[in-house]
Every structure is written in C-alpha cells, then in structure tokens.
Amino acid sequence: MDDKPRSTPAGTATAGTTQAAVILRVLRVCLHSGFALLLLVAVLRLLGTGLQGTDWLALGLALILAALYLLGTVLEKRHSADPSRFDPRPYSQLWLGAVCLLWLLLIWVSADFVWLAFPLFFLQLHVLALRLALPAIALSTVLVIIALWFHKGGADGGALQLPMVLGPAFGAAFAVVTGLGYRALYVEAENQRSAAEELRRTRAELARSQHDAGTLEERARLAREIHDTLAQGFSSILLMGRAAESSLDDGDTATARGRLRTVQETASTNLAEARNFVRGLQPPALAENPAENLAENPPQDPLVNSLHRLCDKTETEAAARGTRLRCRFDLEGTPVELPNPYSTTLLRAAQASLANVWVHASAGTAVVTLSFLGSEVAMDIYDDGAGFDPAQVTDAARRPDGSGYGLKSLQERVTALHGSLDIESAPGEGTVVAIRLPLADPPAGNEP
C-alpha cells in the first residue's frame, strides 16, 4: 500500500492558493524594493554632485515621492493583513497619478530619476485596467526617451541616439510581458482563494447537515429503545404493582410477594437497559444466560434463551393481571450466531408484540416462532386474541399520550436491516406479526 498522504481537493486548493500567494508576495517585495533602490541611487547621485539650484527641488520632490509611495504600500499591506482596516483600493488610481506626477517633475530636473519608470510600468499594469495601462506605459516610455535626449544635450541640438530609444523600449516590453504574467498569476490566485473558500463553506454546510441527520437518527434510535424497553417495563411494573396491591387487599400475601418479586426483576432489567443505552451495548436479555436455564435451553444461542425467558415472563405477568395466557416458544431450524442488530431487532419485536398481546388482545394463546431458513431468519408472533384492523392503526404522532409507537418503531428497525414486516389481523380473528431478515452469508447445510 502507498503510505504517502493523499491530498484532498480542499488541501490541494489551499496548497495552490498558498503557493500563488507566496509568489505574489515575492514579486511585490521585489517591485517595492526595486523602486526604493532606484530612488535611493538617484538621490545619492544627486547628493554626490553637490546640491545646487534645482537640485534642492529634486531632493524635496524625491523625499515627497518616497513618503507617498511608502504610505500607499503600507496601507495596502495593512488592509491585506486585516480587511477591517482602511481600504486604499478605491484611491489607488489617484495615488498612482500623484506618484507619476512627482516622477515627471523629477525627470524634468534630473536624468537619474528616469529609471524609476521600470517599477512604475508594473504599478500601472497592476492598478489600471489593461486598456488604460498599455497607453500609460507607452506614454511613460516616450517621456523617458524625451528626458534622456533632453538631459544628453538634446536641447542644444543633439541628435537622438539609438540606445536612448532601445533601452526604454525593451524595458517597457519586458515590463508588459512580466506584468501580464503577474496579472494572470494574481487572477489565478484569487480564483483559487475563492474556490477554496467556497469548498470550505460547502464542507462546513455538509458537516452541519450530517450532524443534524446524525442527531435525528440518534433521537429516533433512543425513541425506539425507550419505547421497546423502558416504557414497556414501566407499564409492566405499574400493572404488577396494582396486582400486588389487590392481592394484599385480599390477604393473599404469597401471591403479592411473587408479584412484587416480578416488579423487582422488571425494574432491575430496566435499570440494566438504561445503563446499556449509555454504553451502546447489546440488550441485557441477550447477554444473560442464567444457570437455572442452562439445562432447559442450550447456551449456544442467547437469542433463543432470551425468547424462552420472555415467553415465561409474559405468562407470569398475564397471570398476575388475572389473565389466563399460555405463551409458547418454538424453534425451527438450527440456530446460528446472528449479528447483534439482528438479535436486538428480533428480541425487541417479540417484547413489543407480546406486550400488546397480554395488555390489549385478551388472548388465551400466544406463540413465538423463530426460524432459521438458511438465506434468512424469520420470526412469527401469533395470538388468538381480539385482533384489529391494521389499516386503521392510529399513527403514534397523533396520540396525545405518546402511545401507539410500537409498530412504527418495529417497522423502522426492520427496514434498517433491509427486512420485511407483515401484520395479518382482523377483528375477532387474532393477529400474526411476521418478520423476515435476510442473511448476507447463509451457513452451509442450513437450507430450508
């Protein structure tokens, strides 16, 4: 495998923007440094010949030019570092015009200042639109040629020499080519910066949407778990508590004691469920394998043992409520180890269905059948109770007490595992809840 770090689109855009920014910064520093160096050389040459007459004017203009140029560059740098500071860009053309005017006065005084034209070419390309920059550069080149001719004796009838034309012309051409390259690099850097910012915004929005979706999914999961475990457990505790109270009123302390023991067991199971919500582990019923059940229920499949215990508990709770309910568990096929989400879904389906049986159905018999069919695992919960019309089941969201969430919760669990849920029922004809969950890798030798 390749262990080299792979760059993401955001990282590539950011790296490209950073590289372009570094190049632009180097070019900008070179431009400002070149202007300062040429201006310093011209001032030193002016001082070296001794200040006489108009030399004082040239020195004053040079100092003003230096201050004005420095002011513009400092304001630009401060704004680029902190956009909340004063933005000098709306005044950039006025600044450039003042700089060029001072330069024109200086080249009229001394030929040493004509070489400042080369950094000015770059400034004109950077500040002005191209349709204005090219004529400005051409005019500046002509002024440089005229200044050189004038200071070389042209005013006294001296001829215009070829180097006086070729030097400024080649310098201007080089400045235009380089400036256009700088402009293209600047535009590319701005485009990359905009693309990187847009990509960062998009990724931030995507992260927020994923976070919101995860929050909603987690809320739905907790709602299912609370309904299928804690809510049903509390309902069982309430009913068993009332039954124990009734037994105490009748003086039947032995029955009351047994029902209170069931209350304690249910409360203990609910406490374990609540703790496992925090840890995100499997349901306690799947992790349990009490020693007293080992002889009757083989330990090879926790789900099978859990369903056995659930049926026994359902009979006990129904009897405590005064209902004669025979609840039986049947196993078909050879049990195989199921993924935890499968075991949890099947156990929750049995818990919810049997709770509805002994609370609502007034059934005399309930049968839970778990079938391992090779390519799928199936579970059917049958009861011979009152039945109902599935098409008229009230949506949980419309019930003010929050009940009626069981079928919706069960459907969400089964759908998440790409399974199917079918409910067959009619008033007076009992109910069958059928669940089918596909197995990705069915075990060999376990075909139906």
Coordinates of C-alpha atoms in Angstrom, one line a residue:
M1 CA 0.0 0.0 0.0
D2 CA 1.0 3.6 -0.6
D3 CA 1.7 5.2 2.7
K4 CA 2.1 8.7 1.2
P5 CA -0.5 11.2 2.4
R6 CA -3.2 11.8 -0.1
S7 CA -4.3 15.4 -0.7
T8 CA -7.9 16.2 -0.6
P9 CA -9.5 18.8 -3.0
A10 CA -9.6 21.3 -0.2
G11 CA -6.0 20.6 0.7
T12 CA -4.9 20.9 -3.0
A13 CA -6.8 24.2 -3.4
T14 CA -5.3 25.6 -0.2
A15 CA -1.8 24.5 -1.2
G16 CA -2.2 26.1 -4.6
T17 CA -3.5 29.3 -3.1
T18 CA -0.6 29.4 -0.6
Q19 CA 2.0 28.8 -3.3
A20 CA 0.5 31.5 -5.6
A21 CA 0.3 33.9 -2.6
V22 CA 4.0 33.3 -1.8
I23 CA 5.0 34.1 -5.4
L24 CA 2.8 37.2 -5.5
R25 CA 4.3 38.3 -2.2
V26 CA 7.9 37.8 -3.5
L27 CA 7.1 39.8 -6.7
R28 CA 5.5 42.6 -4.7
V29 CA 8.5 42.8 -2.4
C30 CA 10.9 42.8 -5.4
L31 CA 8.8 45.6 -7.0
H32 CA 8.8 47.8 -3.9
S33 CA 12.5 47.1 -3.2
G34 CA 13.4 47.9 -6.8
F35 CA 11.6 51.2 -6.6
A36 CA 13.2 52.1 -3.3
L37 CA 16.7 51.1 -4.6
L38 CA 16.4 53.1 -7.8
L39 CA 15.1 56.1 -5.9
L40 CA 18.0 55.9 -3.4
V41 CA 20.6 55.6 -6.1
A42 CA 19.2 58.7 -7.9
V43 CA 19.2 60.7 -4.6
L44 CA 22.8 59.6 -3.8
R45 CA 24.0 60.6 -7.3
L46 CA 22.2 63.9 -6.7
L47 CA 24.0 64.4 -3.4
G48 CA 27.3 63.3 -4.8
T49 CA 27.4 66.2 -7.3
G50 CA 26.6 68.8 -4.6
L51 CA 23.2 70.4 -4.3
Q52 CA 23.0 73.5 -6.5
G53 CA 20.0 75.3 -7.9
T54 CA 17.2 72.9 -8.9
D55 CA 18.9 70.0 -7.1
W56 CA 17.2 71.2 -3.9
L57 CA 13.9 71.0 -5.7
A58 CA 14.7 67.5 -6.9
L59 CA 15.7 66.4 -3.4
G60 CA 12.4 67.7 -2.0
L61 CA 10.4 66.0 -4.7
A62 CA 12.3 62.8 -4.1
L63 CA 11.5 62.8 -0.4
I64 CA 7.8 63.5 -1.0
L65 CA 7.7 60.7 -3.6
A66 CA 9.3 58.3 -1.2
A67 CA 6.8 59.3 1.6
L68 CA 3.8 59.0 -0.8
Y69 CA 5.0 55.6 -2.2
L70 CA 5.6 54.3 1.3
L71 CA 2.2 55.4 2.5
G72 CA 0.4 53.6 -0.3
T73 CA 2.3 50.3 0.2
V74 CA 1.8 50.4 4.0
L75 CA -1.9 51.0 3.7
E76 CA -2.2 48.2 1.2
K77 CA -0.3 45.7 3.3
R78 CA -2.3 46.6 6.5
H79 CA -5.6 46.1 4.6
S80 CA -4.5 42.8 3.1
A81 CA -3.5 41.5 6.6
D82 CA -6.7 42.8 8.2
P83 CA -9.6 43.6 5.9
S84 CA -11.4 45.6 8.6
R85 CA -8.7 48.3 8.3
F86 CA -8.9 51.2 5.9
D87 CA -9.2 50.0 2.3
P88 CA -7.0 52.1 0.0
R89 CA -8.0 50.4 -3.2
P90 CA -10.7 53.0 -4.2
Y91 CA -8.0 55.6 -4.1
S92 CA -5.3 53.6 -5.9
Q93 CA -5.6 55.4 -9.2
L94 CA -5.3 58.8 -7.5
W95 CA -2.2 57.6 -5.6
L96 CA -0.7 56.3 -8.9
G97 CA -1.4 59.6 -10.6
A98 CA 0.3 61.5 -7.8
V99 CA 3.3 59.2 -7.9
C100 CA 3.6 59.6 -11.7
L101 CA 3.3 63.4 -11.5
L102 CA 6.1 63.6 -9.0
W103 CA 8.2 61.3 -11.2
L104 CA 7.5 63.6 -14.2
L105 CA 8.8 66.6 -12.2
L106 CA 11.9 64.6 -11.1
I107 CA 12.9 63.5 -14.6
W108 CA 12.5 67.1 -15.8
V109 CA 15.0 68.1 -13.1
S110 CA 17.5 65.1 -13.4
A111 CA 18.0 62.2 -15.7
D112 CA 18.9 60.0 -12.8
F113 CA 15.3 59.5 -12.0
V114 CA 14.2 58.2 -15.4
W115 CA 14.9 54.6 -14.3
L116 CA 12.1 54.8 -11.9
A117 CA 9.9 54.2 -15.0
F118 CA 10.5 50.5 -14.8
P119 CA 8.8 49.8 -11.4
L120 CA 6.2 52.4 -12.5
F121 CA 5.4 50.2 -15.5
F122 CA 4.5 47.3 -13.2
L123 CA 2.4 49.6 -11.0
Q124 CA 0.5 50.9 -14.0
L125 CA -0.3 47.3 -15.1
H126 CA -1.4 46.4 -11.5
V127 CA -3.5 49.4 -10.7
L128 CA -5.0 50.3 -14.1
A129 CA -7.2 48.3 -16.4
L130 CA -5.3 46.8 -19.3
R131 CA -6.9 49.2 -21.8
L132 CA -5.5 52.1 -19.8
A133 CA -2.3 50.5 -18.6
L134 CA -0.8 49.9 -22.1
P135 CA -1.3 53.5 -23.3
A136 CA 0.1 54.8 -19.9
I137 CA 3.2 52.6 -20.3
A138 CA 3.7 53.8 -23.9
L139 CA 3.4 57.4 -22.9
S140 CA 5.8 56.8 -20.0
T141 CA 8.3 55.2 -22.4
V142 CA 8.1 58.2 -24.7
L143 CA 8.7 60.6 -21.7
V144 CA 11.7 58.6 -20.7
I145 CA 13.2 58.8 -24.2
I146 CA 12.5 62.5 -24.3
A147 CA 14.0 63.1 -20.8
L148 CA 17.2 61.1 -21.8
W149 CA 17.5 63.1 -25.0
F150 CA 16.9 66.4 -23.2
H151 CA 19.5 65.8 -20.5
K152 CA 22.0 64.4 -23.0
G153 CA 22.1 67.7 -24.8
G154 CA 19.0 67.5 -27.0
A155 CA 18.0 71.0 -26.0
D156 CA 21.2 72.2 -27.6
G157 CA 20.6 70.4 -30.9
G158 CA 22.0 67.0 -30.0
A159 CA 20.7 64.1 -32.1
L160 CA 18.5 61.3 -30.7
Q161 CA 20.7 58.2 -30.2
L162 CA 19.5 54.6 -30.8
P163 CA 20.3 53.4 -27.2
M164 CA 18.1 56.2 -25.8
V165 CA 15.2 54.5 -27.7
L166 CA 16.0 50.8 -27.4
G167 CA 16.8 50.8 -23.7
P168 CA 13.4 52.2 -22.6
A169 CA 11.5 50.4 -25.3
F170 CA 12.9 47.0 -24.3
G171 CA 12.4 47.8 -20.7
A172 CA 8.8 48.7 -21.3
A173 CA 8.3 45.5 -23.4
F174 CA 9.8 43.4 -20.6
A175 CA 7.7 45.1 -18.0
V176 CA 4.5 44.5 -20.0
V177 CA 5.2 40.8 -20.5
T178 CA 6.2 40.3 -16.9
G179 CA 3.3 42.4 -15.7
L180 CA 0.8 40.4 -17.7
G181 CA 2.2 37.2 -16.2
Y182 CA 1.9 38.8 -12.7
R183 CA -1.7 39.8 -13.5
A184 CA -2.5 36.2 -14.7
L185 CA -1.0 34.8 -11.5
Y186 CA -2.9 37.2 -9.4
V187 CA -6.2 36.3 -11.1
E188 CA -5.4 32.6 -10.7
A189 CA -4.6 33.1 -7.0
E190 CA -7.9 35.0 -6.4
N191 CA -9.8 32.3 -8.2
Q192 CA -8.1 29.6 -6.2
R193 CA -8.8 31.5 -3.0
S194 CA -12.5 31.9 -3.9
A195 CA -12.7 28.2 -4.8
A196 CA -11.0 27.2 -1.5
E197 CA -13.4 29.4 0.5
E198 CA -16.4 28.0 -1.4
L199 CA -15.2 24.5 -0.7
R200 CA -14.7 25.2 3.0
R201 CA -18.2 26.6 3.2
T202 CA -19.6 23.6 1.4
R203 CA -17.8 21.2 3.7
A204 CA -18.9 23.1 6.7
E205 CA -22.5 23.0 5.5
L206 CA -22.2 19.3 4.7
A207 CA -20.8 18.7 8.2
R208 CA -23.7 20.6 9.7
S209 CA -26.2 18.6 7.7
Q210 CA -24.5 15.3 8.6
H211 CA -24.5 16.4 12.2
D212 CA -28.2 17.2 12.1
A213 CA -29.0 14.0 10.3
G214 CA -27.0 12.0 12.9
T215 CA -28.8 13.8 15.7
L216 CA -32.2 13.0 14.2
E217 CA -31.2 9.4 13.7
E218 CA -29.9 9.1 17.3
R219 CA -33.2 10.6 18.6
A220 CA -35.2 8.1 16.6
R221 CA -33.0 5.2 17.9
L222 CA -33.4 6.4 21.5
A223 CA -37.2 6.7 21.0
R224 CA -37.3 3.1 19.7
E225 CA -35.2 1.8 22.6
I226 CA -37.1 3.7 25.2
H227 CA -40.5 2.6 23.9
D228 CA -39.5 -1.1 23.4
T229 CA -37.8 -1.4 26.8
L230 CA -38.2 1.2 29.4
A231 CA -41.8 2.3 28.6
Q232 CA -42.9 -1.3 28.4
G233 CA -41.0 -2.2 31.6
F234 CA -42.6 0.7 33.5
S235 CA -46.0 -0.4 32.2
S236 CA -45.4 -3.9 33.4
I237 CA -44.2 -2.6 36.8
L238 CA -47.3 -0.4 37.1
L239 CA -49.7 -3.3 36.3
M240 CA -47.8 -5.8 38.6
G241 CA -47.8 -3.3 41.4
R242 CA -51.5 -2.8 41.1
A243 CA -52.0 -6.6 41.0
A244 CA -49.8 -7.0 44.1
E245 CA -51.8 -4.3 45.9
S246 CA -55.0 -6.2 45.0
S247 CA -53.5 -9.4 46.4
L248 CA -52.6 -7.7 49.6
D249 CA -56.2 -6.3 49.9
D250 CA -57.4 -9.9 49.5
G251 CA -55.0 -11.1 52.2
D252 CA -53.0 -13.3 49.7
T253 CA -49.5 -12.4 50.8
A254 CA -47.8 -15.2 48.9
T255 CA -49.2 -14.1 45.6
A256 CA -48.4 -10.5 46.4
R257 CA -44.9 -11.4 47.3
G258 CA -44.5 -13.2 44.0
R259 CA -45.8 -10.2 42.0
L260 CA -43.5 -7.9 43.9
R261 CA -40.6 -10.1 43.0
T262 CA -41.6 -9.8 39.4
V263 CA -41.7 -6.0 39.9
Q264 CA -38.1 -6.1 41.2
E265 CA -36.9 -8.2 38.3
T266 CA -38.5 -5.9 35.8
A267 CA -37.1 -2.8 37.5
S268 CA -33.7 -4.5 37.5
T269 CA -33.9 -5.3 33.8
N270 CA -35.0 -1.7 33.1
L271 CA -32.1 -0.3 35.1
A272 CA -29.7 -2.5 33.1
E273 CA -31.3 -1.4 29.8
A274 CA -30.9 2.3 30.8
R275 CA -27.2 1.7 31.6
N276 CA -26.7 -0.1 28.3
F277 CA -28.2 2.8 26.4
V278 CA -25.3 4.9 27.6
R279 CA -22.7 2.2 26.8
G280 CA -24.3 1.3 23.5
L281 CA -24.0 -2.4 24.2
Q282 CA -26.3 -5.3 23.4
P283 CA -29.6 -5.7 25.4
P284 CA -29.1 -7.3 28.8
A285 CA -31.5 -10.1 27.9
L286 CA -29.1 -11.2 25.1
A287 CA -26.1 -11.1 27.4
E288 CA -27.8 -13.1 30.2
N289 CA -27.7 -16.8 30.4
P290 CA -28.9 -17.8 33.9
A291 CA -27.6 -21.0 35.3
E292 CA -31.1 -22.3 36.0
N293 CA -32.0 -22.1 32.3
L294 CA -28.9 -24.0 31.0
A295 CA -30.5 -27.4 31.5
E296 CA -33.6 -26.5 29.5
N297 CA -32.2 -24.1 27.0
P298 CA -28.9 -24.8 25.3
P299 CA -26.4 -22.0 25.7
Q300 CA -25.4 -21.9 22.1
D301 CA -27.8 -19.1 21.1
P302 CA -28.5 -16.2 23.6
L303 CA -31.5 -15.1 21.5
V304 CA -33.2 -18.5 21.8
N305 CA -32.7 -18.4 25.6
S306 CA -33.9 -14.8 25.8
L307 CA -37.1 -15.7 23.9
H308 CA -37.7 -18.7 26.2
R309 CA -37.5 -16.4 29.2
L310 CA -39.6 -13.7 27.6
C311 CA -42.4 -16.2 27.0
D312 CA -42.2 -17.4 30.6
K313 CA -42.3 -13.8 31.9
T314 CA -45.2 -12.9 29.7
E315 CA -47.2 -15.8 31.2
T316 CA -46.3 -14.7 34.7
E317 CA -47.3 -11.1 34.1
A318 CA -50.5 -12.1 32.4
A319 CA -51.4 -14.4 35.3
A320 CA -50.6 -11.6 37.8
R321 CA -53.1 -9.4 36.0
G322 CA -55.7 -12.1 36.1
T323 CA -55.4 -13.2 32.5
R324 CA -55.1 -16.8 31.5
L325 CA -52.5 -16.7 28.8
R326 CA -50.4 -19.6 27.5
C327 CA -47.3 -18.3 25.8
R328 CA -45.1 -20.8 24.0
F329 CA -41.8 -20.5 22.1
D330 CA -41.0 -22.7 19.1
L331 CA -37.6 -23.0 17.3
E332 CA -37.3 -24.2 13.7
G333 CA -34.0 -25.0 12.1
T334 CA -30.5 -24.9 13.5
P335 CA -29.7 -21.7 15.4
V336 CA -26.8 -19.7 14.0
E337 CA -25.0 -16.8 15.5
L338 CA -26.7 -13.6 14.4
P339 CA -25.2 -10.1 14.2
N340 CA -26.1 -8.0 17.3
P341 CA -28.5 -5.7 15.3
Y342 CA -30.5 -8.8 14.1
S343 CA -30.7 -10.3 17.6
T344 CA -31.7 -6.9 19.1
T345 CA -34.4 -6.3 16.5
L346 CA -36.0 -9.8 16.9
L347 CA -35.9 -9.6 20.7
R348 CA -37.5 -6.1 20.6
A349 CA -40.1 -7.3 18.2
A350 CA -41.1 -10.2 20.4
Q351 CA -41.1 -7.9 23.5
A352 CA -43.4 -5.3 21.8
S353 CA -45.7 -7.9 20.3
L354 CA -46.2 -9.9 23.4
A355 CA -46.7 -6.7 25.5
N356 CA -49.5 -5.9 23.1
V357 CA -50.9 -9.4 23.4
W358 CA -51.3 -9.5 27.2
V359 CA -52.3 -5.9 27.5
H360 CA -54.7 -5.4 24.6
A361 CA -55.5 -8.7 22.8
S362 CA -57.3 -10.7 25.6
A363 CA -55.7 -13.8 24.0
G364 CA -55.6 -17.2 25.5
T365 CA -52.6 -18.4 23.5
A366 CA -49.5 -16.8 22.1
V367 CA -46.8 -18.5 20.1
V368 CA -43.4 -17.1 19.2
T369 CA -41.7 -19.0 16.4
L370 CA -38.1 -18.4 15.5
S371 CA -37.0 -19.9 12.2
F372 CA -33.5 -20.2 10.7
L373 CA -34.1 -20.6 7.0
G374 CA -30.6 -20.5 5.6
S375 CA -30.8 -17.3 3.5
E376 CA -32.9 -15.5 6.1
V377 CA -34.1 -15.6 9.7
A378 CA -37.8 -15.3 10.4
M379 CA -39.9 -14.7 13.5
D380 CA -43.7 -15.0 13.7
I381 CA -45.7 -13.9 16.8
Y382 CA -49.2 -15.3 16.8
D383 CA -52.0 -14.8 19.2
D384 CA -55.7 -15.8 19.2
G385 CA -56.9 -12.6 20.7
A386 CA -59.3 -9.9 19.7
G387 CA -57.3 -8.8 16.6
F388 CA -57.6 -5.4 14.9
D389 CA -57.7 -3.7 11.5
P390 CA -54.0 -2.8 10.6
A391 CA -55.2 -0.2 8.1
Q392 CA -56.9 1.8 10.9
V393 CA -54.0 1.8 13.4
T394 CA -53.6 5.3 14.7
D395 CA -50.4 7.0 14.0
A396 CA -48.2 7.4 17.1
A397 CA -47.7 11.1 16.4
R398 CA -51.5 11.7 16.7
R399 CA -51.8 10.2 20.1
P400 CA -51.5 12.8 22.9
D401 CA -50.2 10.3 25.4
G402 CA -47.3 9.2 23.1
S403 CA -48.6 5.5 22.9
G404 CA -49.0 3.6 19.7
Y405 CA -45.4 4.0 18.7
G406 CA -44.7 0.2 18.7
L407 CA -45.5 -0.7 15.1
K408 CA -43.7 2.4 13.8
S409 CA -40.6 1.6 15.9
L410 CA -40.7 -2.0 14.8
Q411 CA -41.0 -1.1 11.1
E412 CA -38.0 1.3 11.4
R413 CA -35.9 -1.4 12.9
V414 CA -36.8 -4.0 10.3
T415 CA -36.4 -1.6 7.4
A416 CA -32.9 -0.6 8.6
L417 CA -31.8 -4.2 8.2
H418 CA -33.5 -4.5 4.7
G419 CA -36.0 -6.9 6.1
S420 CA -39.8 -7.1 5.8
L421 CA -42.6 -6.7 8.3
D422 CA -46.1 -8.1 7.7
I423 CA -49.1 -7.9 10.0
E424 CA -52.1 -10.1 9.4
S425 CA -55.1 -9.4 11.6
A426 CA -58.8 -8.8 11.6
P427 CA -61.3 -8.1 14.4
G428 CA -62.0 -11.3 16.3
E429 CA -59.5 -13.4 14.3
G430 CA -56.3 -12.9 16.2
T431 CA -53.0 -11.4 14.9
V432 CA -49.8 -12.6 13.3
V433 CA -46.7 -10.4 13.2
A434 CA -44.2 -11.8 10.6
I435 CA -40.7 -10.6 10.3
R436 CA -38.1 -11.6 7.7
L437 CA -34.5 -10.6 7.9
P438 CA -32.0 -11.5 5.1
L439 CA -28.7 -13.1 6.0
A440 CA -25.7 -11.9 3.9
D441 CA -23.8 -15.2 4.3
P442 CA -26.2 -18.1 5.0
P443 CA -24.5 -21.0 6.7
A444 CA -23.9 -24.2 4.6
G445 CA -26.1 -27.1 5.3
N446 CA -28.9 -25.0 6.8
E447 CA -31.1 -24.6 3.7
P448 CA -34.9 -24.8 4.3

